[in-house]
Amino acid sequence: MRAPRLAASLAAIVFACPGFAADGDPAKDKVLLREGRPMEVLIESEAGDKITYRTIAGGQVVEKRARDVLSIVYGGMTEGEWKAGAEARAAGRYEEAADRFSGVAGGEREWQKVYGAMAAGECLELAGKPAAAAEEYAKVVAGFPKHRLWLDACYRQGMALALAKKDAEAGKIADELTAYGKKNNLSPAEARAAAIRAAAAYVKNGAKDTKFEEHIRKAVLRASDEPDTWFHFNLWLAGAYRDASRGRDALRTIDAMLPALDGDPVRRAQALFIKGMSQIDSDPQGAIVELLKLDCIPYGTAAQLIEARATAGRLLIDQAKALRGENDARKKEIAGELEATARVVLSAAANAPGDHPAKAKAKELLDAVTPKPPPPPPAAAPATAATAAAAKPAASAAAAKPATPAAAR
């Protein structure tokens, strides 16, 4: 079984680059343009309408329209605190990762302050601390109102506040985004406001709230134009549907996402996890297939992998029990094979590094399905004085009896 792997990140998307170039200049930053062509430059600043950069250190400043940019990975993201934070996040140590990224945010460069705070907020969300995450996002909202990621920071702050049950504060951000969108004829701002209101309605009244569905219909986000926000909201929405026992809606949401994730295996792994967990009741065999896919790809968080293995093991055991209940030799043989697979999967979950509630359940299931060794054969009873005395007369009599001559026989 493969060890847990890499969690999805807002900033670190796919590129690898050295810390410094061979000539001693700072490592170049990699920019992925909307048409898919990357370029390597030294970015000076990111604004809402443009990015400024130099092609070489000390060279002429060049501008590029922000709407032509899909993502940026800075050269400094492969060393120091950022690298340590990324490693902690990959191992599922989200609070440690948040501390590391907060350290990055204390740097001097613009990218450190913005991306450091955004990554710290993301890790705090993953750690189940939305209120603390909102504080990190607020640093970008307040400090960098002209930055390219400002709108996303507003959205993430509003969502975190909604999930922290701070309705009034989340509602204020949603209202401000709506006003901003109307003033600037910017529909993405209004869509983010609707997403925040949907999350607040769900947290307050659950998925049955009519306003929940109303806001979802207005949260029109496009994978091609705003991939980070689109993914974050739709993944949250699928998880909300699953938690509300609306597996069909969760599957519909995930299936609509998957085609856009073909080139992003990190995020695809997260979507497959929710898909598998949403199929448990309606299609347990399908759930096993989707959950075990996480063992075949080098992506997904440590927590997801543990839970996926524990759940798949439980479903395999359930299927084996059903087959053993039938009077069919072949089905009983298949049941044994399923139990053997379950033992492998559950052992991997129970012995995985880290601390997760699913580990204890996996250990319990593993103990229940592991065959017990047969008891040892009973040892021969030791001779006692009584048995020795009883055997002695018989032996003496046999010795005293005269032999019968051969002729007489």
Tab-separated table of N, CA, C and O in Angstrom, residues 110-227:
chain	number	residue	atom	x	y	z
A	110	GLU	N	5.772	40.495	-1.812
A	110	GLU	CA	4.307	40.472	-1.928
A	110	GLU	C	3.776	39.046	-1.961
A	110	GLU	O	2.800	38.713	-1.289
A	111	TRP	N	4.433	38.179	-2.758
A	111	TRP	CA	3.913	36.818	-2.887
A	111	TRP	C	3.940	36.088	-1.551
A	111	TRP	O	3.056	35.263	-1.261
A	112	GLN	N	4.955	36.372	-0.720
A	112	GLN	CA	5.038	35.707	0.575
A	112	GLN	C	3.859	36.094	1.462
A	112	GLN	O	3.238	35.239	2.107
A	113	LYS	N	3.556	37.381	1.495
A	113	LYS	CA	2.468	37.856	2.352
A	113	LYS	C	1.112	37.325	1.891
A	113	LYS	O	0.292	36.887	2.703
A	114	VAL	N	0.891	37.334	0.580
A	114	VAL	CA	-0.420	36.931	0.055
A	114	VAL	C	-0.575	35.413	0.042
A	114	VAL	O	-1.506	34.849	0.635
A	115	TYR	N	0.337	34.730	-0.614
A	115	TYR	CA	0.206	33.274	-0.741
A	115	TYR	C	0.428	32.573	0.596
A	115	TYR	O	-0.167	31.528	0.861
A	116	GLY	N	1.296	33.140	1.440
A	116	GLY	CA	1.506	32.556	2.760
A	116	GLY	C	0.238	32.577	3.591
A	116	GLY	O	-0.146	31.576	4.209
A	117	ALA	N	-0.454	33.724	3.608
A	117	ALA	CA	-1.700	33.827	4.368
A	117	ALA	C	-2.796	32.942	3.775
A	117	ALA	O	-3.555	32.290	4.508
A	118	MET	N	-2.875	32.884	2.440
A	118	MET	CA	-3.900	32.045	1.806
A	118	MET	C	-3.666	30.563	2.108
A	118	MET	O	-4.609	29.819	2.417
A	119	ALA	N	-2.405	30.127	2.037
A	119	ALA	CA	-2.098	28.721	2.325
A	119	ALA	C	-2.323	28.394	3.797
A	119	ALA	O	-2.806	27.302	4.137
A	120	ALA	N	-1.989	29.340	4.685
A	120	ALA	CA	-2.241	29.119	6.113
A	120	ALA	C	-3.732	28.987	6.368
A	120	ALA	O	-4.176	28.114	7.135
A	121	GLY	N	-4.533	29.834	5.730
A	121	GLY	CA	-5.987	29.735	5.893
A	121	GLY	C	-6.526	28.415	5.394
A	121	GLY	O	-7.376	27.783	6.035
A	122	GLU	N	-6.020	27.968	4.252
A	122	GLU	CA	-6.470	26.689	3.703
A	122	GLU	C	-6.178	25.534	4.665
A	122	GLU	O	-7.021	24.655	4.883
A	123	CYS	N	-4.976	25.539	5.254
A	123	CYS	CA	-4.602	24.461	6.172
A	123	CYS	C	-5.436	24.501	7.446
A	123	CYS	O	-5.781	23.453	8.005
A	124	LEU	N	-5.778	25.680	7.908
A	124	LEU	CA	-6.638	25.789	9.089
A	124	LEU	C	-8.052	25.301	8.772
A	124	LEU	O	-8.712	24.703	9.627
A	125	GLU	N	-8.502	25.524	7.549
A	125	GLU	CA	-9.792	24.948	7.136
A	125	GLU	C	-9.720	23.425	7.215
A	125	GLU	O	-10.626	22.769	7.743
A	126	LEU	N	-8.638	22.857	6.656
A	126	LEU	CA	-8.482	21.407	6.667
A	126	LEU	C	-8.356	20.867	8.087
A	126	LEU	O	-8.736	19.730	8.365
A	127	ALA	N	-7.835	21.680	8.996
A	127	ALA	CA	-7.706	21.274	10.398
A	127	ALA	C	-9.004	21.448	11.170
A	127	ALA	O	-9.054	21.143	12.361
A	128	GLY	N	-10.052	21.922	10.493
A	128	GLY	CA	-11.339	22.100	11.165
A	128	GLY	C	-11.408	23.349	12.019
A	128	GLY	O	-12.158	23.385	12.999
A	129	LYS	N	-10.651	24.380	11.653
A	129	LYS	CA	-10.649	25.635	12.410
A	129	LYS	C	-11.002	26.797	11.477
A	129	LYS	O	-10.158	27.637	11.134
A	130	PRO	N	-12.281	26.868	11.062
A	130	PRO	CA	-12.654	27.890	10.082
A	130	PRO	C	-12.522	29.317	10.599
A	130	PRO	O	-12.209	30.226	9.823
A	131	ALA	N	-12.769	29.544	11.884
A	131	ALA	CA	-12.654	30.907	12.413
A	131	ALA	C	-11.221	31.410	12.307
A	131	ALA	O	-10.967	32.558	11.914
A	132	ALA	N	-10.261	30.543	12.657
A	132	ALA	CA	-8.851	30.922	12.531
A	132	ALA	C	-8.471	31.097	11.065
A	132	ALA	O	-7.674	31.981	10.723
A	133	ALA	N	-9.048	30.279	10.183
A	133	ALA	CA	-8.782	30.408	8.754
A	133	ALA	C	-9.255	31.766	8.247
A	133	ALA	O	-8.567	32.420	7.446
A	134	ALA	N	-10.422	32.191	8.712
A	134	ALA	CA	-10.959	33.485	8.285
A	134	ALA	C	-10.012	34.622	8.647
A	134	ALA	O	-9.871	35.598	7.895
A	135	GLU	N	-9.326	34.509	9.776
A	135	GLU	CA	-8.383	35.550	10.191
A	135	GLU	C	-7.200	35.635	9.233
A	135	GLU	O	-6.684	36.728	8.951
A	136	GLU	N	-6.758	34.493	8.720
A	136	GLU	CA	-5.656	34.502	7.757
A	136	GLU	C	-6.096	35.139	6.441
A	136	GLU	O	-5.381	35.963	5.861
A	137	TYR	N	-7.269	34.758	5.960
A	137	TYR	CA	-7.758	35.336	4.711
A	137	TYR	C	-7.972	36.843	4.850
A	137	TYR	O	-7.775	37.602	3.898
A	138	ALA	N	-8.372	37.268	6.044
A	138	ALA	CA	-8.623	38.689	6.276
A	138	ALA	C	-7.366	39.531	6.053
A	138	ALA	O	-7.450	40.709	5.687
A	139	LYS	N	-6.195	38.929	6.269
A	139	LYS	CA	-4.944	39.664	6.058
A	139	LYS	C	-4.789	40.073	4.593
A	139	LYS	O	-4.305	41.164	4.285
A	140	VAL	N	-5.204	39.211	3.698
A	140	VAL	CA	-5.124	39.519	2.271
A	140	VAL	C	-6.217	40.510	1.886
A	140	VAL	O	-5.978	41.454	1.126
A	141	VAL	N	-7.415	40.287	2.420
A	141	VAL	CA	-8.538	41.169	2.102
A	141	VAL	C	-8.221	42.605	2.506
A	141	VAL	O	-8.439	43.557	1.740
A	142	ALA	N	-7.685	42.779	3.701
A	142	ALA	CA	-7.410	44.124	4.209
A	142	ALA	C	-6.132	44.718	3.643
A	142	ALA	O	-6.049	45.933	3.400
A	143	GLY	N	-5.123	43.888	3.432
A	143	GLY	CA	-3.814	44.406	3.060
A	143	GLY	C	-3.525	44.507	1.578
A	143	GLY	O	-2.618	45.247	1.170
A	144	PHE	N	-4.290	43.795	0.747
A	144	PHE	CA	-3.964	43.763	-0.680
A	144	PHE	C	-5.231	43.883	-1.538
A	144	PHE	O	-5.582	42.975	-2.299
A	145	PRO	N	-5.943	44.998	-1.416
A	145	PRO	CA	-7.218	45.157	-2.133
A	145	PRO	C	-7.081	45.199	-3.647
A	145	PRO	O	-8.082	45.029	-4.352
A	146	LYS	N	-5.865	45.405	-4.171
A	146	LYS	CA	-5.678	45.459	-5.617
A	146	LYS	C	-5.046	44.184	-6.165
A	146	LYS	O	-4.763	44.085	-7.358
A	147	HIS	N	-4.819	43.211	-5.305
A	147	HIS	CA	-4.154	41.985	-5.740
A	147	HIS	C	-5.089	41.112	-6.570
A	147	HIS	O	-6.315	41.123	-6.396
A	148	ARG	N	-4.480	40.310	-7.430
A	148	ARG	CA	-5.247	39.401	-8.293
A	148	ARG	C	-6.080	38.404	-7.501
A	148	ARG	O	-7.143	37.950	-7.963
A	149	LEU	N	-5.619	38.033	-6.311
A	149	LEU	CA	-6.333	37.038	-5.500
A	149	LEU	C	-7.277	37.675	-4.470
A	149	LEU	O	-7.820	36.967	-3.629
A	150	TRP	N	-7.451	38.979	-4.523
A	150	TRP	CA	-8.287	39.643	-3.525
A	150	TRP	C	-9.713	39.103	-3.514
A	150	TRP	O	-10.288	38.832	-2.463
A	151	LEU	N	-10.305	38.916	-4.686
A	151	LEU	CA	-11.687	38.426	-4.767
A	151	LEU	C	-11.787	37.022	-4.170
A	151	LEU	O	-12.736	36.708	-3.448
A	152	ASP	N	-10.800	36.168	-4.456
A	152	ASP	CA	-10.797	34.820	-3.881
A	152	ASP	C	-10.613	34.868	-2.368
A	152	ASP	O	-11.209	34.060	-1.638
A	153	ALA	N	-9.788	35.800	-1.896
A	153	ALA	CA	-9.579	35.924	-0.449
A	153	ALA	C	-10.882	36.344	0.237
A	153	ALA	O	-11.204	35.841	1.318
A	154	CYS	N	-11.633	37.249	-0.389
A	154	CYS	CA	-12.942	37.637	0.169
A	154	CYS	C	-13.870	36.434	0.247
A	154	CYS	O	-14.550	36.210	1.259
A	155	TYR	N	-13.903	35.674	-0.831
A	155	TYR	CA	-14.756	34.478	-0.860
A	155	TYR	C	-14.348	33.481	0.216
A	155	TYR	O	-15.194	32.975	0.971
A	156	ARG	N	-13.054	33.194	0.329
A	156	ARG	CA	-12.607	32.199	1.307
A	156	ARG	C	-12.856	32.693	2.732
A	156	ARG	O	-13.206	31.900	3.623
A	157	GLN	N	-12.679	33.998	2.968
A	157	GLN	CA	-12.964	34.536	4.299
A	157	GLN	C	-14.454	34.386	4.616
A	157	GLN	O	-14.824	33.954	5.718
A	158	GLY	N	-15.305	34.739	3.653
A	158	GLY	CA	-16.751	34.616	3.876
A	158	GLY	C	-17.186	33.182	4.101
A	158	GLY	O	-18.006	32.900	4.995
A	159	MET	N	-16.649	32.254	3.327
A	159	MET	CA	-16.997	30.842	3.502
A	159	MET	C	-16.539	30.346	4.868
A	159	MET	O	-17.276	29.627	5.564
A	160	ALA	N	-15.327	30.719	5.276
A	160	ALA	CA	-14.802	30.278	6.571
A	160	ALA	C	-15.663	30.823	7.705
A	160	ALA	O	-15.963	30.112	8.677
A	161	LEU	N	-16.084	32.066	7.598
A	161	LEU	CA	-16.943	32.652	8.638
A	161	LEU	C	-18.307	31.951	8.670
A	161	LEU	O	-18.861	31.704	9.752
A	162	ALA	N	-18.843	31.623	7.502
A	162	ALA	CA	-20.125	30.911	7.453
A	162	ALA	C	-20.008	29.547	8.126
A	162	ALA	O	-20.881	29.142	8.909
A	163	LEU	N	-18.918	28.832	7.837
A	163	LEU	CA	-18.722	27.508	8.429
A	163	LEU	C	-18.419	27.599	9.922
A	163	LEU	O	-18.645	26.635	10.657
A	164	ALA	N	-17.932	28.757	10.369
A	164	ALA	CA	-17.685	28.978	11.799
A	164	ALA	C	-18.934	29.473	12.514
A	164	ALA	O	-18.877	29.830	13.690
A	165	LYS	N	-20.064	29.496	11.787
A	165	LYS	CA	-21.363	29.926	12.324
A	165	LYS	C	-21.370	31.407	12.721
A	165	LYS	O	-22.093	31.815	13.628
A	166	LYS	N	-20.583	32.192	12.036
A	166	LYS	CA	-20.585	33.638	12.246
A	166	LYS	C	-21.396	34.267	11.115
A	166	LYS	O	-20.858	34.889	10.192
A	167	ASP	N	-22.728	34.082	11.215
A	167	ASP	CA	-23.629	34.468	10.130
A	167	ASP	C	-23.540	35.948	9.784
A	167	ASP	O	-23.510	36.319	8.609
A	168	ALA	N	-23.549	36.803	10.799
A	168	ALA	CA	-23.579	38.242	10.554
A	168	ALA	C	-22.328	38.686	9.798
A	168	ALA	O	-22.410	39.457	8.827
A	169	GLU	N	-21.165	38.187	10.209
A	169	GLU	CA	-19.913	38.579	9.553
A	169	GLU	C	-19.841	38.022	8.134
A	169	GLU	O	-19.399	38.705	7.207
A	170	ALA	N	-20.284	36.782	7.959
A	170	ALA	CA	-20.292	36.187	6.618
A	170	ALA	C	-21.263	36.943	5.715
A	170	ALA	O	-20.956	37.215	4.546
A	171	GLY	N	-22.420	37.278	6.265
A	171	GLY	CA	-23.415	38.020	5.488
A	171	GLY	C	-22.905	39.386	5.064
A	171	GLY	O	-23.194	39.849	3.953
A	172	LYS	N	-22.131	40.037	5.921
A	172	LYS	CA	-21.579	41.349	5.586
A	172	LYS	C	-20.633	41.246	4.396
A	172	LYS	O	-20.675	42.082	3.473
A	173	ILE	N	-19.785	40.218	4.393
A	173	ILE	CA	-18.866	40.033	3.269
A	173	ILE	C	-19.644	39.734	1.990
A	173	ILE	O	-19.322	40.256	0.909
A	174	ALA	N	-20.681	38.902	2.102
A	174	ALA	CA	-21.495	38.591	0.926
A	174	ALA	C	-22.154	39.856	0.377
A	174	ALA	O	-22.187	40.076	-0.846
A	175	ASP	N	-22.666	40.711	1.267
A	175	ASP	CA	-23.286	41.966	0.821
A	175	ASP	C	-22.272	42.868	0.124
A	175	ASP	O	-22.577	43.501	-0.897
A	176	GLU	N	-21.064	42.926	0.681
A	176	GLU	CA	-20.029	43.763	0.087
A	176	GLU	C	-19.618	43.236	-1.295
A	176	GLU	O	-19.371	44.020	-2.223
A	177	LEU	N	-19.552	41.914	-1.429
A	177	LEU	CA	-19.223	41.343	-2.729
A	177	LEU	C	-20.326	41.619	-3.754
A	177	LEU	O	-20.044	41.907	-4.924
A	178	THR	N	-21.571	41.530	-3.320
A	178	THR	CA	-22.686	41.829	-4.226
A	178	THR	C	-22.616	43.274	-4.704
A	178	THR	O	-22.757	43.559	-5.904
A	179	ALA	N	-22.398	44.190	-3.770
A	179	ALA	CA	-22.304	45.609	-4.128
A	179	ALA	C	-21.120	45.869	-5.057
A	179	ALA	O	-21.224	46.632	-6.035
A	180	TYR	N	-20.003	45.226	-4.775
A	180	TYR	CA	-18.804	45.370	-5.596
A	180	TYR	C	-19.064	44.855	-7.016
A	180	TYR	O	-18.653	45.471	-8.010
A	181	GLY	N	-19.757	43.707	-7.099
A	181	GLY	CA	-20.057	43.140	-8.405
A	181	GLY	C	-20.978	44.018	-9.229
A	181	GLY	O	-20.774	44.196	-10.430
A	182	LYS	N	-21.997	44.571	-8.597
A	182	LYS	CA	-22.928	45.440	-9.319
A	182	LYS	C	-22.240	46.727	-9.769
A	182	LYS	O	-22.450	47.213	-10.889
A	183	LYS	N	-21.416	47.289	-8.894
A	183	LYS	CA	-20.734	48.540	-9.219
A	183	LYS	C	-19.773	48.367	-10.386
A	183	LYS	O	-19.650	49.257	-11.248
A	184	ASN	N	-19.088	47.242	-10.430
A	184	ASN	CA	-18.069	47.015	-11.449
A	184	ASN	C	-18.526	46.086	-12.565
A	184	ASN	O	-17.700	45.658	-13.380
A	185	ASN	N	-19.829	45.757	-12.563
A	185	ASN	CA	-20.378	44.840	-13.567
A	185	ASN	C	-19.565	43.546	-13.608
A	185	ASN	O	-19.147	43.062	-14.659
A	186	LEU	N	-19.364	42.980	-12.401
A	186	LEU	CA	-18.497	41.816	-12.238
A	186	LEU	C	-19.314	40.655	-11.665
A	186	LEU	O	-19.494	40.532	-10.448
A	187	SER	N	-19.798	39.796	-12.531
A	187	SER	CA	-20.633	38.687	-12.079
A	187	SER	C	-19.902	37.695	-11.180
A	187	SER	O	-20.531	37.110	-10.284
A	188	PRO	N	-18.581	37.449	-11.352
A	188	PRO	CA	-17.906	36.531	-10.437
A	188	PRO	C	-17.993	36.962	-8.972
A	188	PRO	O	-18.018	36.108	-8.086
A	189	ALA	N	-18.022	38.256	-8.706
A	189	ALA	CA	-18.149	38.729	-7.323
A	189	ALA	C	-19.519	38.360	-6.767
A	189	ALA	O	-19.643	37.912	-5.613
A	190	GLU	N	-20.564	38.527	-7.576
A	190	GLU	CA	-21.912	38.182	-7.125
A	190	GLU	C	-22.064	36.674	-6.952
A	190	GLU	O	-22.774	36.207	-6.050
A	191	ALA	N	-21.407	35.892	-7.810
A	191	ALA	CA	-21.460	34.431	-7.669
A	191	ALA	C	-20.811	33.995	-6.365
A	191	ALA	O	-21.304	33.094	-5.671
A	192	ARG	N	-19.706	34.623	-5.992
A	192	ARG	CA	-19.037	34.295	-4.724
A	192	ARG	C	-19.909	34.674	-3.535
A	192	ARG	O	-19.933	33.968	-2.521
A	193	ALA	N	-20.610	35.784	-3.652
A	193	ALA	CA	-21.531	36.183	-2.585
A	193	ALA	C	-22.620	35.133	-2.397
A	193	ALA	O	-22.977	34.766	-1.266
A	194	ALA	N	-23.163	34.624	-3.504
A	194	ALA	CA	-24.205	33.588	-3.427
A	194	ALA	C	-23.652	32.311	-2.794
A	194	ALA	O	-24.348	31.635	-2.019
A	195	ALA	N	-22.404	31.969	-3.111
A	195	ALA	CA	-21.781	30.771	-2.529
A	195	ALA	C	-21.670	30.912	-1.010
A	195	ALA	O	-21.951	29.966	-0.267
A	196	ILE	N	-21.264	32.088	-0.554
A	196	ILE	CA	-21.156	32.324	0.894
A	196	ILE	C	-22.517	32.203	1.557
A	196	ILE	O	-22.669	31.583	2.624
A	197	ARG	N	-23.542	32.767	0.941
A	197	ARG	CA	-24.898	32.704	1.511
A	197	ARG	C	-25.412	31.267	1.531
A	197	ARG	O	-26.127	30.863	2.459
A	198	ALA	N	-25.050	30.476	0.514
A	198	ALA	CA	-25.461	29.063	0.498
A	198	ALA	C	-24.848	28.321	1.674
A	198	ALA	O	-25.521	27.527	2.350
A	199	ALA	N	-23.563	28.567	1.933
A	199	ALA	CA	-22.892	27.897	3.054
A	199	ALA	C	-23.507	28.318	4.380
A	199	ALA	O	-23.731	27.484	5.273
A	200	ALA	N	-23.812	29.600	4.530
A	200	ALA	CA	-24.411	30.085	5.778
A	200	ALA	C	-25.789	29.467	5.998
A	200	ALA	O	-26.136	29.073	7.119
A	201	ALA	N	-26.581	29.356	4.919
A	201	ALA	CA	-27.916	28.754	5.039
A	201	ALA	C	-27.817	27.282	5.415
A	201	ALA	O	-28.592	26.782	6.242
A	202	TYR	N	-26.845	26.588	4.833
A	202	TYR	CA	-26.680	25.160	5.142
A	202	TYR	C	-26.273	24.953	6.591
A	202	TYR	O	-26.820	24.081	7.280
A	203	VAL	N	-25.313	25.733	7.052
A	203	VAL	CA	-24.848	25.585	8.432
A	203	VAL	C	-25.970	25.889	9.417
A	203	VAL	O	-26.088	25.241	10.466
A	204	LYS	N	-26.820	26.822	9.068
A	204	LYS	CA	-27.884	27.236	9.988
A	204	LYS	C	-29.061	26.268	9.983
A	204	LYS	O	-29.560	25.877	11.043
A	205	ASN	N	-29.509	25.841	8.800
A	205	ASN	CA	-30.748	25.043	8.715
A	205	ASN	C	-30.614	23.741	7.938
A	205	ASN	O	-31.592	23.032	7.755
A	206	GLY	N	-29.444	23.415	7.481
A	206	GLY	CA	-29.267	22.171	6.749
A	206	GLY	C	-29.656	22.297	5.289
A	206	GLY	O	-30.094	23.354	4.809
A	207	ALA	N	-29.544	21.198	4.555
A	207	ALA	CA	-29.791	21.200	3.112
A	207	ALA	C	-31.261	21.344	2.758
A	207	ALA	O	-31.594	21.561	1.587
A	208	LYS	N	-32.157	21.247	3.737
A	208	LYS	CA	-33.587	21.388	3.454
A	208	LYS	C	-34.015	22.845	3.355
A	208	LYS	O	-35.132	23.136	2.939
A	209	ASP	N	-33.145	23.745	3.744
A	209	ASP	CA	-33.447	25.165	3.677
A	209	ASP	C	-33.653	25.563	2.215
A	209	ASP	O	-32.794	25.349	1.366
A	210	THR	N	-34.810	26.165	1.900
A	210	THR	CA	-35.092	26.544	0.511
A	210	THR	C	-34.109	27.588	0.005
A	210	THR	O	-33.770	27.608	-1.179
A	211	LYS	N	-33.617	28.440	0.878
A	211	LYS	CA	-32.653	29.453	0.463
A	211	LYS	C	-31.311	28.819	0.088
A	211	LYS	O	-30.558	29.373	-0.722
A	212	PHE	N	-31.023	27.671	0.679
A	212	PHE	CA	-29.791	26.957	0.347
A	212	PHE	C	-29.746	26.659	-1.147
A	212	PHE	O	-28.783	26.997	-1.832
A	213	GLU	N	-30.809	26.049	-1.672
A	213	GLU	CA	-30.854	25.727	-3.093
A	213	GLU	C	-30.938	26.993	-3.945
A	213	GLU	O	-30.353	27.067	-5.032
A	214	GLU	N	-31.641	27.990	-3.441
A	214	GLU	CA	-31.762	29.249	-4.187
A	214	GLU	C	-30.396	29.905	-4.387
A	214	GLU	O	-30.059	30.366	-5.487
A	215	HIS	N	-29.600	29.929	-3.339
A	215	HIS	CA	-28.268	30.534	-3.443
A	215	HIS	C	-27.339	29.695	-4.319
A	215	HIS	O	-26.506	30.248	-5.050
A	216	ILE	N	-27.474	28.374	-4.266
A	216	ILE	CA	-26.634	27.507	-5.093
A	216	ILE	C	-26.849	27.814	-6.571
A	216	ILE	O	-25.903	27.869	-7.362
A	217	ARG	N	-28.101	28.019	-6.956
A	217	ARG	CA	-28.397	28.308	-8.364
A	217	ARG	C	-27.746	29.609	-8.825
A	217	ARG	O	-27.453	29.780	-10.015
A	218	LYS	N	-27.509	30.527	-7.893
A	218	LYS	CA	-26.898	31.806	-8.245
A	218	LYS	C	-25.368	31.769	-8.168
A	218	LYS	O	-24.705	32.681	-8.663
A	219	ALA	N	-24.837	30.722	-7.557
A	219	ALA	CA	-23.376	30.603	-7.413
A	219	ALA	C	-22.792	29.979	-8.674
A	219	ALA	O	-22.299	28.843	-8.679
A	220	VAL	N	-22.824	30.716	-9.757
A	220	VAL	CA	-22.369	30.217	-11.059
A	220	VAL	C	-20.864	30.465	-11.171
A	220	VAL	O	-20.424	31.575	-11.452
A	221	LEU	N	-20.098	29.427	-10.947
A	221	LEU	CA	-18.634	29.503	-11.010
A	221	LEU	C	-18.154	28.561	-12.114
A	221	LEU	O	-18.694	27.463	-12.269
A	222	ARG	N	-17.154	28.990	-12.843
A	222	ARG	CA	-16.704	28.222	-14.014
A	222	ARG	C	-15.286	27.700	-13.815
A	222	ARG	O	-14.391	28.454	-13.431
A	223	ALA	N	-15.117	26.425	-14.110
A	223	ALA	CA	-13.797	25.805	-13.959
A	223	ALA	C	-12.773	26.440	-14.878
A	223	ALA	O	-11.583	26.527	-14.538
A	224	SER	N	-13.195	26.906	-16.030
A	224	SER	CA	-12.251	27.470	-16.990
A	224	SER	C	-11.772	28.858	-16.586
A	224	SER	O	-10.632	29.233	-16.876
A	225	ASP	N	-12.618	29.625	-15.913
A	225	ASP	CA	-12.286	31.015	-15.588
A	225	ASP	C	-11.766	31.208	-14.169
A	225	ASP	O	-10.958	32.102	-13.922
A	226	GLU	N	-12.253	30.420	-13.242
A	226	GLU	CA	-11.886	30.581	-11.829
A	226	GLU	C	-11.740	29.211	-11.175
A	226	GLU	O	-12.551	28.821	-10.328
A	227	PRO	N	-10.732	28.437	-11.592
A	227	PRO	CA	-10.628	27.029	-11.184
A	227	PRO	C	-10.511	26.816	-9.680
A	227	PRO	O	-11.058	25.841	-9.162
